[in-house]
Coordinates of N, CA and C in Angstrom, one line a residue:
M1 N -4.8 -39.8 2.4 CA -4.1 -38.6 2.8 C -4.6 -37.4 2.0
T2 N -5.0 -36.3 2.7 CA -5.5 -35.1 2.0 C -4.4 -34.0 2.0
A3 N -4.4 -33.3 1.0 CA -3.4 -32.2 0.9 C -3.9 -31.0 1.7
E4 N -3.1 -30.4 2.5 CA -3.5 -29.2 3.2 C -3.5 -28.0 2.4
N5 N -4.4 -27.1 2.6 CA -4.5 -25.9 1.9 C -3.4 -24.9 2.4
P6 N -2.4 -24.5 1.6 CA -1.4 -23.6 2.2 C -1.9 -22.2 2.6
T7 N -3.1 -21.8 2.1 CA -3.6 -20.5 2.5 C -4.3 -20.6 3.9
T8 N -4.5 -21.8 4.4 CA -5.2 -21.8 5.7 C -4.3 -22.5 6.8
T9 N -3.2 -23.0 6.4 CA -2.3 -23.6 7.3 C -0.9 -23.1 7.1
G10 N 0.0 -23.3 8.1 CA 1.4 -22.9 7.9 C 1.6 -21.4 8.2
P11 N 2.8 -20.9 7.9 CA 3.1 -19.5 8.3 C 2.3 -18.5 7.6
L12 N 1.7 -18.7 6.4 CA 0.9 -17.7 5.7 C -0.5 -17.6 6.2
R13 N -1.1 -18.7 6.7 CA -2.4 -18.7 7.3 C -3.4 -17.8 6.6
G14 N -3.6 -18.0 5.3 CA -4.6 -17.2 4.6 C -4.2 -15.8 4.1
H15 N -2.9 -15.5 4.2 CA -2.4 -14.2 3.9 C -2.0 -14.0 2.4
L16 N -2.1 -15.0 1.6 CA -1.6 -14.9 0.2 C -2.3 -13.9 -0.6
D17 N -3.6 -13.6 -0.3 CA -4.4 -12.7 -1.0 C -4.6 -11.4 -0.2
D18 N -3.9 -11.2 0.9 CA -4.1 -10.1 1.7 C -3.1 -9.0 1.3
D19 N -3.6 -7.9 0.7 CA -2.7 -6.8 0.3 C -2.0 -6.1 1.4
D20 N -2.6 -6.2 2.7 CA -2.0 -5.5 3.8 C -1.1 -6.3 4.7
F21 N -0.9 -7.6 4.3 CA 0.0 -8.5 5.0 C 1.4 -8.1 4.8
P22 N 2.2 -7.8 5.8 CA 3.6 -7.4 5.7 C 4.5 -8.6 5.3
A23 N 4.5 -9.0 4.1 CA 5.2 -10.2 3.6 C 6.6 -10.0 3.1
Y24 N 7.0 -8.7 2.8 CA 8.3 -8.5 2.1 C 9.3 -7.7 3.0
T25 N 10.5 -8.3 3.1 CA 11.6 -7.6 3.8 C 12.0 -6.4 3.0
M26 N 12.8 -5.5 3.7 CA 13.2 -4.3 3.1 C 14.1 -4.6 1.8
G27 N 14.9 -5.6 1.9 CA 15.8 -5.9 0.8 C 15.0 -6.4 -0.4
R28 N 14.0 -7.3 -0.1 CA 13.2 -7.8 -1.2 C 12.3 -6.7 -1.8
A29 N 11.8 -5.9 -0.9 CA 10.9 -4.8 -1.4 C 11.7 -3.8 -2.3
A30 N 13.0 -3.5 -1.9 CA 13.8 -2.6 -2.7 C 14.1 -3.3 -4.1
E31 N 14.4 -4.6 -4.0 CA 14.7 -5.3 -5.2 C 13.5 -5.3 -6.2
M32 N 12.3 -5.6 -5.6 CA 11.1 -5.6 -6.5 C 10.8 -4.2 -7.1
L33 N 11.1 -3.2 -6.4 CA 10.8 -1.8 -6.9 C 12.0 -1.3 -7.7
G34 N 13.1 -2.0 -7.7 CA 14.3 -1.5 -8.5 C 14.8 -0.2 -7.9
T35 N 14.8 -0.2 -6.6 CA 15.3 1.0 -5.9 C 16.3 0.6 -4.8
T36 N 16.6 1.5 -3.9 CA 17.5 1.2 -2.8 C 16.7 1.1 -1.5
Q37 N 17.4 0.5 -0.5 CA 16.8 0.5 0.8 C 16.7 1.9 1.4
G38 N 17.6 2.8 1.0 CA 17.6 4.2 1.4 C 16.4 4.9 0.9
F39 N 15.9 4.6 -0.3 CA 14.7 5.2 -0.8 C 13.5 4.8 0.1
L40 N 13.4 3.5 0.5 CA 12.3 3.0 1.3 C 12.4 3.7 2.7
R41 N 13.6 3.9 3.2 CA 13.7 4.6 4.5 C 13.3 6.0 4.3
A42 N 13.6 6.7 3.2 CA 13.3 8.1 3.0 C 11.8 8.3 2.9
I43 N 11.1 7.4 2.2 CA 9.6 7.5 2.1 C 8.9 7.2 3.5
G44 N 9.6 6.3 4.2 CA 9.2 6.1 5.6 C 9.3 7.3 6.5
E45 N 10.5 8.0 6.4 CA 10.7 9.2 7.2 C 9.7 10.3 6.8
A46 N 9.3 10.3 5.5 CA 8.3 11.3 5.0 C 6.9 10.9 5.3
R47 N 6.8 9.7 6.0 CA 5.5 9.2 6.5 C 4.5 8.8 5.4
L48 N 5.1 8.5 4.2 CA 4.2 8.0 3.1 C 3.7 6.6 3.5
I49 N 4.7 5.8 3.9 CA 4.3 4.4 4.4 C 5.0 4.2 5.7
T50 N 4.4 3.3 6.5 CA 5.0 2.9 7.8 C 5.1 1.4 7.8
P51 N 6.2 0.9 7.5 CA 6.3 -0.6 7.5 C 6.1 -1.2 8.9
L52 N 5.6 -2.3 9.0 CA 5.5 -3.0 10.2 C 6.9 -3.6 10.6
R53 N 7.1 -3.9 11.8 CA 8.4 -4.5 12.2 C 8.3 -5.9 12.6
S54 N 9.2 -6.7 12.2 CA 9.2 -8.1 12.6 C 9.6 -8.2 14.1
E55 N 9.6 -9.4 14.7 CA 10.0 -9.5 16.1 C 11.4 -9.1 16.3
G56 N 12.2 -9.2 15.3 CA 13.6 -8.8 15.4 C 13.9 -7.4 15.0
G57 N 12.8 -6.6 14.7 CA 12.9 -5.2 14.5 C 13.1 -4.8 13.0
H58 N 13.0 -5.8 12.1 CA 13.3 -5.5 10.7 C 12.0 -5.0 10.0
R59 N 12.1 -4.1 9.1 CA 11.0 -3.6 8.4 C 10.4 -4.6 7.5
R60 N 9.0 -4.7 7.5 CA 8.3 -5.6 6.6 C 7.2 -4.8 5.8
Y61 N 7.1 -5.0 4.5 CA 6.2 -4.2 3.7 C 5.1 -5.1 3.1
S62 N 4.0 -4.5 2.9 CA 2.8 -5.2 2.3 C 2.8 -4.9 0.8
R63 N 2.0 -5.6 0.1 CA 1.8 -5.3 -1.4 C 1.2 -3.9 -1.6
Y64 N 0.3 -3.5 -0.7 CA -0.3 -2.2 -0.8 C 0.8 -1.1 -0.7
Q65 N 1.7 -1.3 0.3 CA 2.7 -0.3 0.6 C 3.7 -0.3 -0.6
L66 N 3.9 -1.5 -1.2 CA 4.8 -1.5 -2.4 C 4.2 -0.7 -3.6
R67 N 2.9 -0.8 -3.7 CA 2.3 -0.1 -4.8 C 2.4 1.4 -4.6
I68 N 2.2 1.9 -3.3 CA 2.4 3.3 -3.0 C 3.8 3.7 -3.2
A69 N 4.8 2.9 -2.8 CA 6.2 3.2 -3.0 C 6.6 3.3 -4.5
A70 N 6.0 2.4 -5.3 CA 6.2 2.4 -6.7 C 5.8 3.7 -7.3
R71 N 4.6 4.2 -6.9 CA 4.1 5.4 -7.4 C 5.0 6.6 -7.0
A72 N 5.5 6.6 -5.8 CA 6.4 7.6 -5.4 C 7.7 7.6 -6.2
R73 N 8.2 6.4 -6.5 CA 9.4 6.2 -7.2 C 9.2 6.8 -8.7
E74 N 8.0 6.5 -9.3 CA 7.7 7.1 -10.6 C 7.9 8.6 -10.6
L75 N 7.3 9.2 -9.6 CA 7.4 10.7 -9.5 C 8.8 11.2 -9.3
V76 N 9.6 10.5 -8.4 CA 11.0 10.8 -8.1 C 11.8 10.6 -9.4
D77 N 11.6 9.6 -10.1 CA 12.3 9.3 -11.4 C 12.0 10.4 -12.4
Q78 N 10.9 11.1 -12.3 CA 10.5 12.2 -13.2 C 11.1 13.5 -12.8
G79 N 11.8 13.5 -11.6 CA 12.4 14.7 -11.1 C 11.8 15.4 -10.0
T80 N 10.7 14.8 -9.4 CA 10.0 15.4 -8.3 C 10.8 15.1 -7.0
P81 N 11.0 16.1 -6.2 CA 11.7 15.8 -4.9 C 10.9 14.8 -4.1
I82 N 11.6 14.1 -3.3 CA 11.0 12.9 -2.6 C 9.9 13.4 -1.6
E83 N 10.1 14.5 -0.9 CA 9.0 15.0 0.0 C 7.8 15.4 -0.8
A84 N 8.0 16.1 -2.0 CA 6.8 16.5 -2.8 C 6.1 15.2 -3.4
A85 N 6.9 14.3 -3.8 CA 6.3 13.0 -4.4 C 5.5 12.4 -3.3
C86 N 5.9 12.3 -2.1 CA 5.1 11.7 -1.0 C 3.8 12.4 -0.8
H87 N 3.9 13.8 -0.8 CA 2.6 14.6 -0.7 C 1.7 14.3 -1.8
I88 N 2.2 14.2 -3.0 CA 1.4 14.0 -4.2 C 0.7 12.6 -4.1
V89 N 1.4 11.6 -3.7 CA 0.9 10.3 -3.6 C -0.2 10.2 -2.5
I90 N 0.0 10.9 -1.4 CA -1.0 11.0 -0.3 C -2.2 11.6 -0.8
L91 N -2.1 12.7 -1.5 CA -3.3 13.4 -2.1 C -4.0 12.6 -3.1
E92 N -3.3 11.9 -3.9 CA -3.9 11.0 -4.9 C -4.7 9.9 -4.2
D93 N -4.1 9.3 -3.1 CA -4.8 8.3 -2.4 C -6.1 8.8 -1.7
Q94 N -6.0 10.0 -1.2 CA -7.2 10.6 -0.6 C -8.2 10.9 -1.6
L95 N -7.8 11.4 -2.8 CA -8.8 11.7 -3.8 C -9.5 10.4 -4.3
E96 N -8.7 9.3 -4.4 CA -9.3 8.0 -4.8 C -10.3 7.5 -3.8
E97 N -10.0 7.7 -2.5 CA -10.9 7.3 -1.5 C -12.2 8.1 -1.5
A98 N -12.0 9.4 -1.6 CA -13.2 10.3 -1.7 C -14.1 10.0 -2.9
Q99 N -13.5 9.7 -4.0 CA -14.3 9.3 -5.2 C -15.0 8.0 -5.0
R100 N -14.4 7.1 -4.3 CA -15.0 5.8 -4.0 C -16.2 6.0 -3.1
I101 N -16.1 6.8 -2.0 CA -17.1 7.1 -1.1 C -18.3 7.8 -1.8
N102 N -17.9 8.8 -2.7 CA -18.9 9.5 -3.5 C -19.7 8.5 -4.4
D103 N -19.0 7.6 -5.0 CA -19.7 6.6 -5.9 C -20.7 5.8 -5.1
E104 N -20.2 5.3 -3.9 CA -21.1 4.5 -3.0 C -22.3 5.3 -2.6
Y105 N -22.1 6.6 -2.3 CA -23.3 7.5 -1.9 C -24.2 7.6 -3.1
R106 N -23.7 7.8 -4.3 CA -24.6 8.0 -5.5 C -25.4 6.7 -5.7
R107 N -24.7 5.5 -5.6 CA -25.4 4.3 -5.8 C -26.5 4.1 -4.8
A108 N -26.2 4.4 -3.5 CA -27.2 4.3 -2.4 C -28.4 5.2 -2.7
T109 N -28.1 6.4 -3.0 CA -29.3 7.3 -3.2 C -30.0 7.0 -4.5
A110 N -29.4 6.4 -5.5 CA -30.1 6.0 -6.7 C -31.0 4.8 -6.5
S111 N -30.5 3.9 -5.6 CA -31.3 2.7 -5.4 C -32.5 3.0 -4.5
T112 N -32.4 4.0 -3.7 CA -33.6 4.4 -2.8 C -34.5 5.4 -3.5
G113 N -34.0 6.0 -4.6 CA -34.8 7.0 -5.3 C -34.7 8.4 -4.6
T114 N -33.8 8.5 -3.6 CA -33.7 9.8 -2.9 C -32.9 10.8 -3.7
T115 N -33.3 12.0 -3.7 CA -32.5 13.1 -4.3 C -32.1 14.1 -3.3
T116 N -31.0 14.8 -3.6 CA -30.5 15.8 -2.6 C -30.6 17.1 -3.3
T117 N -30.7 18.2 -2.5 CA -30.8 19.5 -3.1 C -29.7 20.4 -2.5

């Protein structure tokens, strides 16, 4: 008898390492973040994160979304209004993405010996 790999069979089907898999209920997400479900609803209304919905209509959050929510909570805990915190997190995320793209571009041009003017 062979043991089945839980990451390729069963309800998770390889999602254990997927940061975008909506694995957490609203209650569990709030508990993990040490916040309220109302906070999660508020950052959803501010369009910082958009949780997926289960077949029953319940909100489900991914690990990536929880990291974003945690950053927003840090800012709110420091006294930043929720709307402003959401805008800051969005801008931080955009900046990180732009820096990643810029780094890729630099590596690509360095490897080909191309220079830009």
